[in-house]
Short mmCIF file of C-alpha atoms and ligand atoms in Angstrom, two decimals:
data_model
loop_
_atom_site.label_atom_id
_atom_site.label_comp_id
_atom_site.label_asym_id
_atom_site.label_seq_id
_atom_site.Cartn_x
_atom_site.Cartn_y
_atom_site.Cartn_z
CA MET P 1 -4.80 187.55 197.07
CA ASP P 2 -5.76 184.40 197.79
CA TYR P 3 -3.59 182.52 194.95
CA GLN P 4 -5.42 179.04 196.26
CA PRO P 5 -8.46 178.29 193.82
CA LEU P 6 -6.19 178.54 191.03
CA LEU P 7 -3.55 176.17 192.19
CA SER P 8 -6.12 173.85 192.46
CA ARG P 9 -7.77 174.47 189.03
CA ILE P 10 -4.35 172.48 188.41
CA ASP P 11 -4.27 169.53 190.62
CA GLN P 12 -7.82 169.40 189.09
CA SER P 13 -6.02 168.87 185.52
CA ARG P 14 -3.34 166.12 186.70
CA ALA P 15 -5.02 163.00 184.66
CA SER P 16 -5.92 164.87 181.96
CA LEU P 17 -2.01 166.31 181.65
CA LEU P 18 -0.46 163.08 182.26
CA SER P 19 -2.74 161.64 179.34
CA LEU P 20 -1.69 163.94 177.30
CA LEU P 21 2.13 163.72 178.28
CA GLU P 22 2.01 159.87 177.19
CA GLU P 23 0.15 161.44 173.98
CA TRP P 24 3.19 163.75 173.01
CA ALA P 25 6.05 160.94 174.28
CA MET P 26 4.56 158.63 171.26
CA ILE P 27 4.75 161.54 168.50
CA ASN P 28 8.67 161.03 167.78
CA SER P 29 10.19 163.91 167.39
CA GLY P 30 13.75 163.14 167.01
CA SER P 31 15.78 166.71 166.54
CA THR P 32 15.87 165.45 162.36
CA HIS P 33 12.82 164.02 162.20
CA ARG P 34 11.50 166.59 160.44
CA GLU P 35 7.79 165.25 160.29
CA GLY P 36 7.73 164.55 163.82
CA LEU P 37 8.71 167.53 164.54
CA ALA P 38 5.75 169.53 162.49
CA THR P 39 3.21 167.37 164.23
CA MET P 40 4.29 168.31 167.44
CA ALA P 41 4.35 171.84 166.54
CA ARG P 42 0.66 171.49 164.97
CA GLN P 43 -0.32 169.15 168.88
CA LEU P 44 1.54 172.66 170.62
CA THR P 45 -0.47 175.13 168.57
CA GLN P 46 -3.55 173.56 169.14
CA THR P 47 -3.04 172.88 173.16
CA PHE P 48 -1.58 176.70 173.79
CA HIS P 49 -4.76 178.49 171.30
CA PRO P 50 -7.08 178.87 173.79
CA LEU P 51 -4.51 180.94 176.17
CA GLY P 52 -4.62 183.38 173.46
CA GLY P 53 -1.78 185.99 172.19
CA THR P 54 -0.13 185.50 168.63
CA ALA P 55 0.84 182.04 167.28
CA GLU P 56 3.35 181.86 164.68
CA LEU P 57 5.36 179.19 163.36
CA ILE P 58 9.03 180.21 162.03
CA GLU P 59 11.67 178.75 160.03
CA ALA P 60 14.89 177.77 161.74
CA ALA P 61 18.08 179.87 160.20
CA PRO P 62 20.02 176.83 158.21
CA LEU P 63 23.03 174.99 159.37
CA GLN P 64 26.25 173.91 158.29
CA ILE P 65 27.02 170.48 158.75
CA VAL P 66 30.09 168.37 158.28
CA THR P 67 29.53 165.23 155.81
CA SER P 68 30.93 161.73 156.98
CA GLY P 69 32.80 162.42 153.49
CA GLY P 70 34.19 165.97 154.94
CA ALA P 71 32.02 167.97 152.28
CA THR P 72 29.83 170.67 154.46
CA GLN P 73 26.24 170.74 153.95
CA HIS P 74 22.85 173.30 154.93
CA GLN P 75 20.76 171.26 157.31
CA THR P 76 17.59 172.86 158.42
CA ALA P 77 15.97 172.06 161.85
CA GLY P 78 12.30 172.03 162.96
CA GLN P 79 10.20 174.87 162.78
CA ILE P 80 9.98 177.29 166.21
CA LEU P 81 7.42 178.42 167.41
CA ARG P 82 6.35 181.05 169.21
CA ILE P 83 3.34 183.23 170.83
CA ARG P 84 3.35 186.51 172.33
CA LYS P 85 1.15 187.88 174.45
CA ARG P 86 0.07 191.22 175.36
CA PRO P 87 3.14 192.44 174.02
CA ALA P 88 3.15 196.28 175.41
CA ALA P 89 3.08 195.04 178.48
CA ASP P 90 5.79 197.52 180.33
CA ARG P 91 7.08 193.63 182.24
CA GLN P 92 7.36 190.59 180.03
CA VAL P 93 8.84 187.02 180.87
CA LEU P 94 9.79 185.02 178.64
CA LEU P 95 9.15 181.02 179.10
CA VAL P 96 11.56 178.78 176.94
CA GLY P 97 10.97 175.01 175.71
CA HIS P 98 12.02 172.46 172.87
CA MET P 99 10.22 170.37 171.72
CA ASP P 100 13.14 167.89 170.14
CA THR P 101 14.29 164.62 171.89
CA VAL P 102 17.43 162.75 171.37
CA PHE P 103 15.79 160.04 170.36
CA PRO P 104 15.68 159.69 166.44
CA ALA P 105 12.73 158.23 164.22
CA ASP P 106 14.10 154.77 164.23
CA ASP P 107 15.34 154.47 167.97
CA LEU P 108 13.84 151.31 170.29
CA PHE P 109 12.75 153.56 172.74
CA GLN P 110 9.14 154.74 171.28
CA THR P 111 6.38 154.50 173.71
CA CYS P 112 5.69 155.22 177.44
CA THR P 113 5.10 152.67 180.44
CA ASP P 114 4.03 153.46 184.01
CA LEU P 115 6.49 151.54 186.13
CA GLY P 116 3.66 151.68 188.92
CA ASP P 117 5.36 154.00 191.63
CA GLY P 118 4.61 156.92 190.45
CA ARG P 119 6.74 157.16 187.78
CA LEU P 120 6.12 157.10 183.87
CA GLN P 121 9.30 156.11 181.88
CA GLY P 122 9.00 157.28 178.27
CA PRO P 123 10.94 159.13 175.77
CA GLY P 124 11.05 162.75 176.44
CA VAL P 125 8.58 163.10 179.37
CA ALA P 126 11.05 164.69 181.15
CA ASP P 127 13.60 166.17 178.42
CA MET P 128 11.20 167.82 178.25
CA LYS P 129 7.49 167.35 177.28
CA GLY P 130 6.62 166.87 180.76
CA GLY P 131 7.96 170.48 180.80
CA LEU P 132 6.22 171.54 177.96
CA LEU P 133 3.13 171.16 179.89
CA VAL P 134 4.10 172.44 183.25
CA MET P 135 4.79 175.67 180.98
CA PHE P 136 1.57 174.92 179.40
CA ALA P 137 -0.66 174.26 182.77
CA ALA P 138 0.66 177.08 184.15
CA LEU P 139 -0.10 179.78 181.85
CA ARG P 140 -3.75 178.71 182.10
CA ALA P 141 -3.66 178.72 185.93
CA PHE P 142 -2.10 182.36 185.02
CA GLU P 143 -4.55 183.22 182.26
CA ALA P 144 -7.48 182.83 184.39
CA SER P 145 -6.05 184.93 187.33
CA PRO P 146 -7.45 188.70 187.74
CA VAL P 147 -3.47 190.12 187.54
CA ALA P 148 -3.29 188.72 184.21
CA ASP P 149 -3.19 192.03 182.11
CA ARG P 150 -0.13 193.12 184.06
CA ILE P 151 2.71 191.67 182.57
CA GLY P 152 2.87 190.22 178.67
CA TRP P 153 4.55 186.66 178.48
CA GLU P 154 6.37 184.92 174.87
CA VAL P 155 6.67 181.22 174.80
CA LEU P 156 9.29 179.89 172.46
CA ILE P 157 9.26 176.24 172.00
CA ASN P 158 12.53 175.43 169.38
CA GLY P 159 13.00 171.79 167.22
CA ASP P 160 17.28 171.74 167.88
CA GLU P 161 17.55 172.24 171.30
CA GLU P 162 19.50 168.66 172.00
CA THR P 163 21.72 169.62 168.87
CA GLY P 164 22.98 172.83 169.91
CA SER P 165 19.74 175.39 168.93
CA PHE P 166 22.30 176.62 166.12
CA GLY P 167 18.53 177.29 164.30
CA SER P 168 16.94 179.22 166.88
CA ALA P 169 19.57 180.67 169.00
CA HIS P 170 19.36 184.10 167.37
CA LEU P 171 15.64 183.89 168.01
CA ILE P 172 16.38 183.41 171.63
CA ALA P 173 18.74 186.17 171.87
CA GLU P 174 15.98 188.34 170.09
CA SER P 175 13.06 187.68 172.33
CA ALA P 176 15.18 187.16 175.54
CA THR P 177 16.06 191.07 175.23
CA ARG P 178 13.36 192.11 175.65
CA ALA P 179 12.23 190.23 178.70
CA HIS P 180 12.29 190.73 181.82
CA VAL P 181 12.87 187.67 183.04
CA GLY P 182 13.02 183.91 181.71
CA LEU P 183 12.19 180.49 182.69
CA GLY P 184 13.24 177.30 181.29
CA PHE P 185 12.05 173.87 181.91
CA GLU P 186 14.72 171.35 181.60
CA PRO P 187 13.83 168.63 183.63
CA SER P 188 14.98 168.98 187.50
CA LEU P 189 16.67 166.14 189.97
CA PRO P 190 14.53 164.13 190.94
CA ASP P 191 14.29 165.77 194.29
CA GLY P 192 13.33 169.05 193.04
CA THR P 193 17.04 170.75 193.04
CA LEU P 194 17.16 173.41 190.07
CA VAL P 195 20.21 174.47 188.42
CA GLY P 196 22.13 178.07 188.90
CA ALA P 197 25.37 178.39 186.88
CA ARG P 198 26.10 176.01 184.01
CA LYS P 199 29.70 175.51 181.71
CA GLY P 200 29.28 176.92 178.29
CA SER P 201 30.01 175.06 175.25
CA GLY P 202 31.03 174.49 172.06
CA ASN P 203 31.42 172.09 168.66
CA PHE P 204 34.02 171.52 166.80
CA THR P 205 34.69 169.39 163.24
CA LEU P 206 38.62 169.21 162.49
CA VAL P 207 38.91 167.61 158.41
CA VAL P 208 41.92 166.26 158.21
CA ARG P 209 42.75 165.14 154.72
CA GLY P 210 46.36 163.83 153.36
CA ARG P 211 46.87 161.88 150.28
CA SER P 212 46.27 158.25 149.24
CA ALA P 213 48.34 155.73 148.43
CA HIS P 214 48.83 151.89 147.63
CA ALA P 215 50.31 150.78 151.40
CA GLY P 216 52.28 147.73 149.52
CA ARG P 217 53.46 148.84 146.27
CA GLU P 218 53.99 153.35 147.05
CA PRO P 219 53.51 153.84 150.57
CA HIS P 220 55.90 156.53 150.57
CA LEU P 221 53.68 158.30 148.12
CA GLY P 222 50.98 158.81 151.01
CA ARG P 223 49.98 160.71 153.36
CA ASN P 224 48.17 159.34 156.46
CA ALA P 225 45.11 161.41 157.26
CA ILE P 226 44.47 159.26 160.48
CA THR P 227 48.00 159.45 162.31
CA ALA P 228 47.63 163.18 161.85
CA ALA P 229 44.30 162.85 163.45
CA ALA P 230 45.58 160.79 165.87
CA ARG P 231 48.57 163.67 166.71
CA LEU P 232 45.62 166.27 166.32
CA THR P 233 43.59 164.27 169.19
CA LEU P 234 46.49 163.39 171.60
CA GLU P 235 47.43 167.19 171.71
CA LEU P 236 43.53 168.43 172.24
CA ASP P 237 43.46 166.15 175.09
CA ALA P 238 46.54 167.63 176.59
CA LEU P 239 44.28 170.79 177.29
CA ASN P 240 41.79 169.21 179.48
CA GLY P 241 41.94 171.03 182.81
CA GLY P 242 44.54 173.65 181.48
CA ARG P 243 41.93 176.48 182.56
CA PRO P 244 40.03 175.28 185.88
CA GLY P 245 36.50 173.63 184.62
CA LEU P 246 38.03 173.41 181.39
CA THR P 247 36.78 170.27 179.58
CA VAL P 248 37.75 168.50 175.42
CA ASN P 249 35.54 165.26 174.66
CA MET P 250 36.95 164.00 171.73
CA GLY P 251 33.83 162.74 170.54
CA LYS P 252 33.97 160.76 167.38
CA VAL P 253 36.34 159.67 164.57
CA GLU P 254 35.57 158.55 161.21
CA GLY P 255 38.34 158.01 158.42
CA GLY P 256 39.84 155.46 156.22
CA GLY P 257 38.93 152.38 154.29
CA ALA P 258 40.48 149.62 152.85
CA LEU P 259 43.71 148.52 154.94
CA ASN P 260 45.45 148.36 152.35
CA VAL P 261 45.45 152.18 151.35
CA VAL P 262 47.26 154.87 153.37
CA PRO P 263 43.81 157.15 154.16
CA ASP P 264 43.33 160.31 152.81
CA LEU P 265 40.50 161.80 155.00
CA ALA P 266 40.13 161.55 159.13
CA ILE P 267 37.35 163.30 160.90
CA LEU P 268 37.49 164.80 164.36
CA ARG P 269 34.52 166.04 166.30
CA LEU P 270 34.98 166.99 169.30
CA ASN P 271 33.37 169.25 172.10
CA VAL P 272 34.48 171.94 174.49
CA ARG P 273 32.50 173.41 177.63
CA MET P 274 33.80 175.77 180.09
CA GLN P 275 33.36 177.62 183.50
CA GLU P 276 34.47 181.46 182.17
CA PRO P 277 33.62 183.43 178.74
CA ALA P 278 37.56 184.33 178.54
CA ASP P 279 38.40 180.11 178.68
CA GLN P 280 37.31 180.48 174.96
CA ASN P 281 39.43 182.66 174.15
CA TRP P 282 42.03 180.82 175.81
CA PHE P 283 40.69 177.23 173.81
CA GLN P 284 40.47 178.89 170.68
CA ALA P 285 43.85 180.18 170.36
CA ARG P 286 44.99 177.02 171.27
CA LEU P 287 42.69 175.01 168.50
CA ASP P 288 43.99 177.55 165.94
CA HIS P 289 47.66 176.86 166.82
CA LEU P 290 47.31 173.72 167.00
CA VAL P 291 45.83 173.54 163.21
CA THR P 292 47.85 175.79 162.24
CA ASN P 293 50.68 173.47 163.42
CA ALA P 294 49.30 170.41 161.69
CA ASN P 295 49.13 172.92 158.34
CA ARG P 296 52.74 172.57 158.40
CA GLN P 297 53.21 168.56 157.67
CA ASP P 298 54.18 167.92 154.61
CA GLY P 299 51.16 166.50 152.05
CA ILE P 300 48.16 167.11 155.52
CA GLN P 301 45.66 169.97 155.25
CA VAL P 302 43.66 170.23 158.47
CA THR P 303 40.16 172.62 158.02
CA LEU P 304 38.59 173.47 161.11
CA HIS P 305 35.19 173.71 161.34
CA GLY P 306 32.34 174.41 164.77
CA ARG P 307 32.12 177.45 166.84
CA PHE P 308 30.78 178.47 170.66
CA SER P 309 27.30 177.91 171.00
CA ARG P 310 26.56 178.32 174.39
CA PRO P 311 28.58 180.80 176.94
CA PRO P 312 28.63 180.05 180.27
CA LYS P 313 25.88 181.20 182.47
CA ALA P 314 27.06 182.70 186.12
CA MET P 315 25.55 182.66 188.93
CA THR P 316 24.89 186.80 189.19
CA PRO P 317 22.76 189.09 191.78
CA GLY P 318 19.88 188.74 188.92
CA LEU P 319 19.85 185.22 188.88
CA ARG P 320 20.77 184.60 192.55
CA GLN P 321 17.15 187.35 193.13
CA LEU P 322 15.33 184.59 191.00
CA LEU P 323 16.00 181.69 192.51
CA ASP P 324 15.20 183.20 195.51
CA LEU P 325 11.95 184.12 194.04
CA VAL P 326 11.57 180.76 192.88
CA GLN P 327 12.42 179.24 196.78
CA ASP P 328 10.30 181.80 198.47
CA CYS P 329 7.53 180.33 195.91
CA GLY P 330 8.26 176.45 196.29
CA ARG P 331 7.92 177.31 200.18
CA ASP P 332 4.90 178.32 199.89
CA LEU P 333 4.18 174.95 198.34
CA GLY P 334 5.91 172.64 201.20
CA LEU P 335 8.28 172.03 198.34
CA SER P 336 12.64 173.02 199.77
CA LEU P 337 14.12 173.78 196.90
CA SER P 338 18.08 173.88 196.38
CA ASP P 339 20.43 174.57 193.65
CA GLN P 340 23.52 173.79 192.61
CA PRO P 341 25.61 174.19 189.08
CA THR P 342 26.23 171.59 186.40
CA GLY P 343 28.38 171.28 183.88
CA GLY P 344 25.33 170.56 181.29
CA CYS P 345 23.91 173.46 179.42
CA CYS P 346 21.01 174.21 177.29
CA ASP P 347 19.15 177.17 176.05
CA GLY P 348 19.31 178.71 179.41
CA ASN P 349 22.82 179.51 179.06
CA ASN P 350 21.98 181.46 175.61
CA MET P 351 19.08 183.27 177.50
CA ALA P 352 21.14 184.54 180.18
CA ALA P 353 24.26 185.56 178.06
CA THR P 354 21.40 188.60 177.10
CA GLY P 355 21.50 189.60 180.59
CA LEU P 356 18.21 188.31 181.45
CA PRO P 357 17.87 186.62 184.77
CA THR P 358 17.28 182.81 184.09
CA VAL P 359 16.15 179.89 185.62
CA ASP P 360 15.94 177.02 183.35
CA THR P 361 14.82 173.92 185.37
CA LEU P 362 11.40 174.70 186.40
CA GLY P 363 10.13 171.22 184.21
CA VAL P 364 9.12 168.14 185.86
CA ARG P 365 11.35 165.80 188.10
CA GLY P 366 12.93 163.20 186.41
CA ALA P 367 16.39 161.95 185.59
CA HIS P 368 18.03 159.15 183.28
CA ILE P 369 17.38 161.92 180.30
CA HIS P 370 19.07 161.00 176.94
CA SER P 371 18.40 156.97 177.44
CA ALA P 372 16.22 154.76 177.26
CA GLU P 373 15.53 154.45 181.22
CA GLU P 374 14.40 158.33 181.00
CA TYR P 375 11.55 158.76 183.27
CA MET P 376 9.66 161.30 185.33
CA ILE P 377 7.65 161.56 188.57
CA LYS P 378 4.10 162.01 187.97
CA ASP P 379 3.10 164.03 190.98
CA SER P 380 5.85 166.66 189.98
CA LEU P 381 3.55 167.52 186.93
CA THR P 382 0.97 169.82 188.57
CA GLU P 383 3.80 170.21 191.20
CA ARG P 384 5.84 172.25 189.02
CA ALA P 385 2.90 173.75 187.02
CA LYS P 386 1.73 174.91 190.32
CA LEU P 387 5.45 176.52 191.18
CA THR P 388 5.73 178.43 187.78
CA ALA P 389 2.16 179.87 188.05
CA LEU P 390 2.87 180.83 191.41
CA ILE P 391 6.06 182.43 189.85
CA LEU P 392 3.92 184.42 187.12
CA LEU P 393 1.46 185.48 189.89
CA LYS P 394 3.88 186.86 191.94
CA LEU P 395 5.71 188.62 189.71
CA ALA P 396 2.36 190.31 188.14
CA SER P 397 0.73 191.26 191.60
CA GLY P 398 3.44 192.88 192.46
CA ALA P 399 3.77 190.77 195.69
CA SER P 400 7.71 189.98 194.31
CA PRO P 401 9.78 192.41 192.71
CA PHE P 402 11.61 191.29 189.18
CA PRO P 403 15.30 190.85 189.07
CA GLU P 404 17.11 193.03 187.64
CA ARG P 405 18.68 192.73 183.97
CA GLU P 406 22.15 191.94 184.33
CA ARG P 407 25.02 193.63 181.38
CA PRO P 408 25.10 191.10 178.66
CA SER P 409 27.95 188.44 178.45
ZN1 ZN F 501 16.07 169.60 177.30
#
């Protein structure tokens, strides 16, 4: 089968894709900006509409958060866009992306700048509004091909990836369970390098309560929550490296007030990353133990919130097979694509955890994501769209076999 005419059509759409990217990047869709997320969801629904299939907007599951006052509160993330085409086909490809960014509505970084050297700077241009356009352009080319009806596909675009996908993880798992190949559109490195294995991650919050008292008149009646939290901080920090590659980042501390008051509240927030699924149990057991010990102190009460949300993504035979296919397609396009492991995680972790072979860095080439220096390389938009289109075409035409699903981790 001659793929060239389909791929040329992607090249011809370069200007319109780039202008749509600028338009999307200027819609603020920070993970907590409900209105902006709703606008993005409408834009995406419209853009993907010509591809056909059944589109629906699904409410995210409510998430329990701990406020800086130590109270628990429910928060709801933005809606999730799901589009299914040919769900009855024997072979299914799942394409996952996110419409949220790390930039809140009041962030200073809200517009795009053409840097004049082939790079476009802007909020979310790489992570991952550029990736969403890669996904769209690839599917549009694929749907125009004579082999399109041989496979079904499902698009899932959430609005809470940057905050851990707590409200959408159940939908990702549901879709990943019925798919045979998983494609994610996180940015690749500037030179096109893909990510293979990824560490897993969990976020935890410890609410430490003591007893307040006047620091001058009756300090002996107080029980200092900050001091207790500080001890816990050092104990948790000491777990770094307790397993190969395991890291604990004490990320945020809150608490205290007037300096003449013994503080009765401190809140610790931490992120832990690990290489092996078994490391989760290792860490959880130690965390529970430290909390139990802290609770033995007179007048101190510690409550633990949070959990592991992204299981480690291992290099498996199925993932290797899929990466080989992607690299093969890259060679056809004149691209040499290597892969490497990372400590970062994304929805690809959750897709892979169901046993779905998943390559999750098919988005644009770019760098400095999560900062006001974020940029994407303009040439990579059509380059990566052709790459994903070719993957779909080879799978659908039978030129490349589908990798085997793995056992869920
Ligand atoms: Zn991302």
